[in-house]
Amino acid sequence: MKAFLTEVKKCKRRRLWLLYLCAFLVAVLWIGSSMIRYPFNEKEAAAGYYMLILNYSLMNLIFLPVILAACASRVCDIETKGDTDKMLLTMQSKTSLFHSKIILNGIYILIFSAAETLSLFLMGQIFHATQPIPYFQLIWFFISTFVVSLILYVMQQILSLLMKNQLMPLFIGLMGTFTGVFSAFFPYTILSSIVPWGYYAVFNPVMMQIGDTFEEVSYFTVPLPWIRICIFLIFGLLFYLAGLKCYLKKEV
Amino acid sequence: MNYTIETSGLTKKYNGHFSVNHINLRIPECGIYGFLGPNGAGKSTTMKMLLGLVKPTEGNVKVLGKFLTPQNRLSILKQTGSLIESPSYYAHLTGRENLSLICMLKQAPESEIDRVLHIVRLENQQHKKTGQYSLGMKQRLGLAGALIGSPRLLLLDEPTNGLDPAGIQEMRDLICSLPKQYGITVMVSSHLLSEIDQMATDVGIINKGVLIFQDTLSALHRKSRRQLKLKTTDLDKTARVLSTHGLPVTYSAGQRFLKIPDEGDQRTAAAVSLLAKNEIGILRVEETENSLEEIFLSLTGKKVSL
């Protein structure tokens, strides 16, 4: 607990919340403005929540990996820049330092995911979606946003803690965004399975189909790819364990 | 004698190369232990091993009477303070906020902040962001952080690095006052012989990872061979006369003086009367000791960086 409270104190004036707020506002404003310009027609309103879930997932896919890389870099950079390891590690263990950073950002990610899910629901209400509220998909959207973001954050934190130059993890996060977005256009291929940054799309149960005339768009749900999801979770766990081991081995 | 730190066979190898080679430190309680050695001798690595920041390849460390293990490391280190290499700080936080973080981690009361700020005389800059501090102020903040929680042991690795002469003097006075005023044992490393000479009560000299000397500062000075420095009206004639009477004579650098070994008052009186008999005017007879630099050179066979 004291390690976590210290972490909170350390991040004073680092405005971590601002990065998450920016990601949230960009998603809400982008989707909100497009809804104002192109409100639901009758057919779209009947699948309104599905359409919103798909749009929010796309926004997360585009913005969150970079935001998470920036957040990880900001919390790890203060240690690298201030050369604080040799001071901190005489007062706390490496594992507590490692985990307190994850918990702090985990809380931000949790709040962000909840806020996004709530805004998605409100957006459906405000723009008169006639579709019955798909509770399962909304809860799943919340869980998947939280889980994927947390795993990506842990990956970025490990990279930031192990690399002295913070530009490298940021660059990896940026490249991850590109490959993630790219992989989303090739669902059910090996590419979409091996790119962790693209898992916002893999976790999404809603699909979109464009008709032959490009005028008709239909939204529907597909069964969740549990095997790929499990592999991703195992990958996240292994990355965490390996990363923690490397971090513990790293000498001051 | 009680020792605050004891090590036995402490060793650190990097890629098969000894950075620290089987050293047995004995740091007595309530003194200032000067840890002396040229750059790259293994001082920082040793100090990091004493704090458990670097895992020794071999050997063990006993701090405050307990063997340091990964399990009890943090509880032992609660009673220590350290400043290793450059000071650690969060540039976006004020000096006071930085110290508050240390208070939290050491579970010390916030009132400690005012106490240590007063000791290092940083009260007026406490609300300034540390990113705007000068190097001297950062060093003092680092020392303040190390003093939080009234530690029994303080490890300071080159604490005067980068300070101006006034800052060095201030830091030196501060370190010297710690054992007397607060009963703290201080281990301070430096590559500057003069600095250790002015602060330490005990000395350990490390070179190429090997501890080549360890004793009190006075014992180190006793190692110094005393000599007599002679200045006469005719140095060459003096050298000839003394040599023929079996006294080994050496010229000083610049050949302004002659040096003869100090073998007691009677031998000195005999040498002086011998010179007077040979009509050599004696201008000065002075007792000298080897400087620490010369002692170090004799111990290591290597000229040290100053």
PDB file of C-alpha atoms in Angstrom, chain B residues 28-171:
ATOM      1  CA  PRO B  28      34.164   0.623  13.202  1.00  0.00           C
ATOM      2  CA  GLU B  29      31.149   2.142  14.931  1.00  0.00           C
ATOM      3  CA  CYS B  30      30.645   5.896  15.203  1.00  0.00           C
ATOM      4  CA  GLY B  31      33.573   6.881  13.049  1.00  0.00           C
ATOM      5  CA  ILE B  32      34.154   8.112   9.536  1.00  0.00           C
ATOM      6  CA  TYR B  33      35.558   5.394   7.326  1.00  0.00           C
ATOM      7  CA  GLY B  34      37.260   6.801   4.279  1.00  0.00           C
ATOM      8  CA  PHE B  35      37.110   4.430   1.347  1.00  0.00           C
ATOM      9  CA  LEU B  36      39.844   5.506  -0.933  1.00  0.00           C
ATOM     10  CA  GLY B  37      40.792   4.428  -4.396  1.00  0.00           C
ATOM     11  CA  PRO B  38      41.416   5.686  -7.898  1.00  0.00           C
ATOM     12  CA  ASN B  39      38.582   5.894 -10.417  1.00  0.00           C
ATOM     13  CA  GLY B  40      37.367   2.442 -11.409  1.00  0.00           C
ATOM     14  CA  ALA B  41      38.940   0.750  -8.374  1.00  0.00           C
ATOM     15  CA  GLY B  42      35.646  -0.854  -7.288  1.00  0.00           C
ATOM     16  CA  LYS B  43      34.444   1.621  -4.646  1.00  0.00           C
ATOM     17  CA  SER B  44      30.910   2.108  -5.988  1.00  0.00           C
ATOM     18  CA  THR B  45      30.434  -1.600  -6.709  1.00  0.00           C
ATOM     19  CA  THR B  46      31.505  -2.408  -3.141  1.00  0.00           C
ATOM     20  CA  MET B  47      29.100   0.154  -1.696  1.00  0.00           C
ATOM     21  CA  LYS B  48      26.274  -1.133  -3.879  1.00  0.00           C
ATOM     22  CA  MET B  49      26.963  -4.639  -2.614  1.00  0.00           C
ATOM     23  CA  LEU B  50      26.829  -3.344   0.969  1.00  0.00           C
ATOM     24  CA  LEU B  51      23.355  -2.029   0.187  1.00  0.00           C
ATOM     25  CA  GLY B  52      22.259  -5.173  -1.611  1.00  0.00           C
ATOM     26  CA  LEU B  53      21.825  -3.297  -4.879  1.00  0.00           C
ATOM     27  CA  VAL B  54      24.379  -5.531  -6.580  1.00  0.00           C
ATOM     28  CA  LYS B  55      24.516  -9.247  -5.881  1.00  0.00           C
ATOM     29  CA  PRO B  56      27.988 -10.387  -4.811  1.00  0.00           C
ATOM     30  CA  THR B  57      29.570 -13.204  -6.793  1.00  0.00           C
ATOM     31  CA  GLU B  58      31.079 -14.506  -3.552  1.00  0.00           C
ATOM     32  CA  GLY B  59      31.341 -13.561   0.092  1.00  0.00           C
ATOM     33  CA  ASN B  60      28.974 -12.059   2.592  1.00  0.00           C
ATOM     34  CA  VAL B  61      28.109  -8.755   4.174  1.00  0.00           C
ATOM     35  CA  LYS B  62      27.268  -8.097   7.809  1.00  0.00           C
ATOM     36  CA  VAL B  63      25.577  -4.759   8.432  1.00  0.00           C
ATOM     37  CA  LEU B  64      24.712  -3.594  11.967  1.00  0.00           C
ATOM     38  CA  GLY B  65      25.457  -7.062  13.281  1.00  0.00           C
ATOM     39  CA  LYS B  66      23.240  -8.977  10.857  1.00  0.00           C
ATOM     40  CA  PHE B  67      24.118 -10.864   7.710  1.00  0.00           C
ATOM     41  CA  LEU B  68      22.543  -9.162   4.726  1.00  0.00           C
ATOM     42  CA  THR B  69      20.182 -11.501   2.855  1.00  0.00           C
ATOM     43  CA  PRO B  70      17.513 -10.756   0.234  1.00  0.00           C
ATOM     44  CA  GLN B  71      14.914 -11.473   2.928  1.00  0.00           C
ATOM     45  CA  ASN B  72      16.148  -9.115   5.651  1.00  0.00           C
ATOM     46  CA  ARG B  73      17.808  -6.532   3.419  1.00  0.00           C
ATOM     47  CA  LEU B  74      15.083  -3.913   3.611  1.00  0.00           C
ATOM     48  CA  SER B  75      14.605  -4.188   7.364  1.00  0.00           C
ATOM     49  CA  ILE B  76      18.371  -3.727   7.922  1.00  0.00           C
ATOM     50  CA  LEU B  77      18.563  -0.891   5.425  1.00  0.00           C
ATOM     51  CA  LYS B  78      15.810   0.965   7.308  1.00  0.00           C
ATOM     52  CA  GLN B  79      18.574   1.973   9.681  1.00  0.00           C
ATOM     53  CA  THR B  80      20.857   3.178   6.924  1.00  0.00           C
ATOM     54  CA  GLY B  81      20.996   6.109   4.576  1.00  0.00           C
ATOM     55  CA  SER B  82      22.878   6.244   1.329  1.00  0.00           C
ATOM     56  CA  LEU B  83      23.967   8.545  -1.426  1.00  0.00           C
ATOM     57  CA  ILE B  84      25.476   6.545  -4.249  1.00  0.00           C
ATOM     58  CA  GLU B  85      27.245   8.303  -7.131  1.00  0.00           C
ATOM     59  CA  SER B  86      25.018  11.148  -8.348  1.00  0.00           C
ATOM     60  CA  PRO B  87      22.036  12.257  -6.230  1.00  0.00           C
ATOM     61  CA  SER B  88      18.658  10.682  -7.008  1.00  0.00           C
ATOM     62  CA  TYR B  89      15.681  12.991  -7.306  1.00  0.00           C
ATOM     63  CA  TYR B  90      12.379  13.601  -9.084  1.00  0.00           C
ATOM     64  CA  ALA B  91      12.928  16.757 -11.106  1.00  0.00           C
ATOM     65  CA  HIS B  92       9.210  17.589 -11.362  1.00  0.00           C
ATOM     66  CA  LEU B  93       8.755  17.569  -7.575  1.00  0.00           C
ATOM     67  CA  THR B  94       9.953  20.136  -5.039  1.00  0.00           C
ATOM     68  CA  GLY B  95      12.729  19.355  -2.596  1.00  0.00           C
ATOM     69  CA  ARG B  96      10.190  18.945   0.189  1.00  0.00           C
ATOM     70  CA  GLU B  97       8.033  16.601  -1.921  1.00  0.00           C
ATOM     71  CA  ASN B  98      11.082  14.492  -2.730  1.00  0.00           C
ATOM     72  CA  LEU B  99      11.859  14.139   0.961  1.00  0.00           C
ATOM     73  CA  SER B 100       8.216  13.397   1.700  1.00  0.00           C
ATOM     74  CA  LEU B 101       8.427  10.379  -0.643  1.00  0.00           C
ATOM     75  CA  ILE B 102      11.423   9.073   1.287  1.00  0.00           C
ATOM     76  CA  CYS B 103       9.559   9.642   4.568  1.00  0.00           C
ATOM     77  CA  MET B 104       6.683   7.542   3.243  1.00  0.00           C
ATOM     78  CA  LEU B 105       8.933   4.712   2.157  1.00  0.00           C
ATOM     79  CA  LYS B 106      10.973   4.760   5.359  1.00  0.00           C
ATOM     80  CA  GLN B 107       7.792   5.170   7.390  1.00  0.00           C
ATOM     81  CA  ALA B 108       9.330   8.167   9.113  1.00  0.00           C
ATOM     82  CA  PRO B 109       7.228  11.077  10.421  1.00  0.00           C
ATOM     83  CA  GLU B 110       6.883  14.136   8.162  1.00  0.00           C
ATOM     84  CA  SER B 111       8.518  16.227  10.901  1.00  0.00           C
ATOM     85  CA  GLU B 112      11.792  14.600   9.853  1.00  0.00           C
ATOM     86  CA  ILE B 113      11.731  16.714   6.704  1.00  0.00           C
ATOM     87  CA  ASP B 114      12.223  19.968   8.614  1.00  0.00           C
ATOM     88  CA  ARG B 115      14.967  18.417  10.717  1.00  0.00           C
ATOM     89  CA  VAL B 116      17.017  17.183   7.765  1.00  0.00           C
ATOM     90  CA  LEU B 117      16.383  20.348   5.750  1.00  0.00           C
ATOM     91  CA  HIS B 118      17.835  22.280   8.645  1.00  0.00           C
ATOM     92  CA  ILE B 119      20.875  20.002   8.853  1.00  0.00           C
ATOM     93  CA  VAL B 120      21.712  20.448   5.175  1.00  0.00           C
ATOM     94  CA  ARG B 121      20.655  24.105   5.235  1.00  0.00           C
ATOM     95  CA  LEU B 122      18.162  23.791   2.438  1.00  0.00           C
ATOM     96  CA  GLU B 123      15.094  25.291   4.166  1.00  0.00           C
ATOM     97  CA  ASN B 124      14.877  28.262   1.820  1.00  0.00           C
ATOM     98  CA  GLN B 125      14.880  26.138  -1.335  1.00  0.00           C
ATOM     99  CA  GLN B 126      12.490  23.438  -0.144  1.00  0.00           C
ATOM    100  CA  HIS B 127       9.567  24.632  -2.268  1.00  0.00           C
ATOM    101  CA  LYS B 128      11.597  24.924  -5.462  1.00  0.00           C
ATOM    102  CA  LYS B 129      11.394  22.124  -8.041  1.00  0.00           C
ATOM    103  CA  THR B 130      14.529  19.997  -7.812  1.00  0.00           C
ATOM    104  CA  GLY B 131      14.997  20.220 -11.572  1.00  0.00           C
ATOM    105  CA  GLN B 132      15.947  23.847 -10.948  1.00  0.00           C
ATOM    106  CA  TYR B 133      18.454  23.012  -8.200  1.00  0.00           C
ATOM    107  CA  SER B 134      22.191  23.461  -8.680  1.00  0.00           C
ATOM    108  CA  LEU B 135      24.352  20.334  -8.398  1.00  0.00           C
ATOM    109  CA  GLY B 136      25.423  21.363  -4.911  1.00  0.00           C
ATOM    110  CA  MET B 137      21.804  21.717  -3.823  1.00  0.00           C
ATOM    111  CA  LYS B 138      20.969  18.314  -5.331  1.00  0.00           C
ATOM    112  CA  GLN B 139      23.861  16.763  -3.400  1.00  0.00           C
ATOM    113  CA  ARG B 140      22.608  18.352  -0.195  1.00  0.00           C
ATOM    114  CA  LEU B 141      19.088  17.143  -0.943  1.00  0.00           C
ATOM    115  CA  GLY B 142      20.504  13.642  -1.490  1.00  0.00           C
ATOM    116  CA  LEU B 143      22.254  13.859   1.871  1.00  0.00           C
ATOM    117  CA  ALA B 144      19.039  15.118   3.496  1.00  0.00           C
ATOM    118  CA  GLY B 145      17.205  12.115   2.054  1.00  0.00           C
ATOM    119  CA  ALA B 146      19.878   9.803   3.409  1.00  0.00           C
ATOM    120  CA  LEU B 147      19.525  11.359   6.877  1.00  0.00           C
ATOM    121  CA  ILE B 148      15.758  10.806   7.081  1.00  0.00           C
ATOM    122  CA  GLY B 149      14.805   8.347   9.780  1.00  0.00           C
ATOM    123  CA  SER B 150      17.966   9.048  11.832  1.00  0.00           C
ATOM    124  CA  PRO B 151      20.007   6.198  10.342  1.00  0.00           C
ATOM    125  CA  ARG B 152      22.776   4.522  12.305  1.00  0.00           C
ATOM    126  CA  LEU B 153      24.859   4.124   9.194  1.00  0.00           C
ATOM    127  CA  LEU B 154      25.430   6.431   6.260  1.00  0.00           C
ATOM    128  CA  LEU B 155      27.065   5.394   2.994  1.00  0.00           C
ATOM    129  CA  LEU B 156      28.211   8.294   0.869  1.00  0.00           C
ATOM    130  CA  ASP B 157      29.800   7.626  -2.490  1.00  0.00           C
ATOM    131  CA  GLU B 158      31.901  10.577  -3.617  1.00  0.00           C
ATOM    132  CA  PRO B 159      29.550  13.122  -2.006  1.00  0.00           C
ATOM    133  CA  THR B 160      31.628  16.129  -2.995  1.00  0.00           C
ATOM    134  CA  ASN B 161      31.655  15.315  -6.706  1.00  0.00           C
ATOM    135  CA  GLY B 162      30.818  18.350  -8.776  1.00  0.00           C
ATOM    136  CA  LEU B 163      30.700  20.768  -5.844  1.00  0.00           C
ATOM    137  CA  ASP B 164      32.487  24.108  -5.823  1.00  0.00           C
ATOM    138  CA  PRO B 165      35.223  24.658  -3.182  1.00  0.00           C
ATOM    139  CA  ALA B 166      32.774  26.312  -0.755  1.00  0.00           C
ATOM    140  CA  GLY B 167      30.314  23.450  -1.259  1.00  0.00           C
ATOM    141  CA  ILE B 168      33.071  20.875  -0.688  1.00  0.00           C
ATOM    142  CA  GLN B 169      34.060  22.543   2.583  1.00  0.00           C
ATOM    143  CA  GLU B 170      30.420  22.737   3.676  1.00  0.00           C
ATOM    144  CA  MET B 171      29.781  19.075   2.844  1.00  0.00           C
TER     145      MET B 171
END
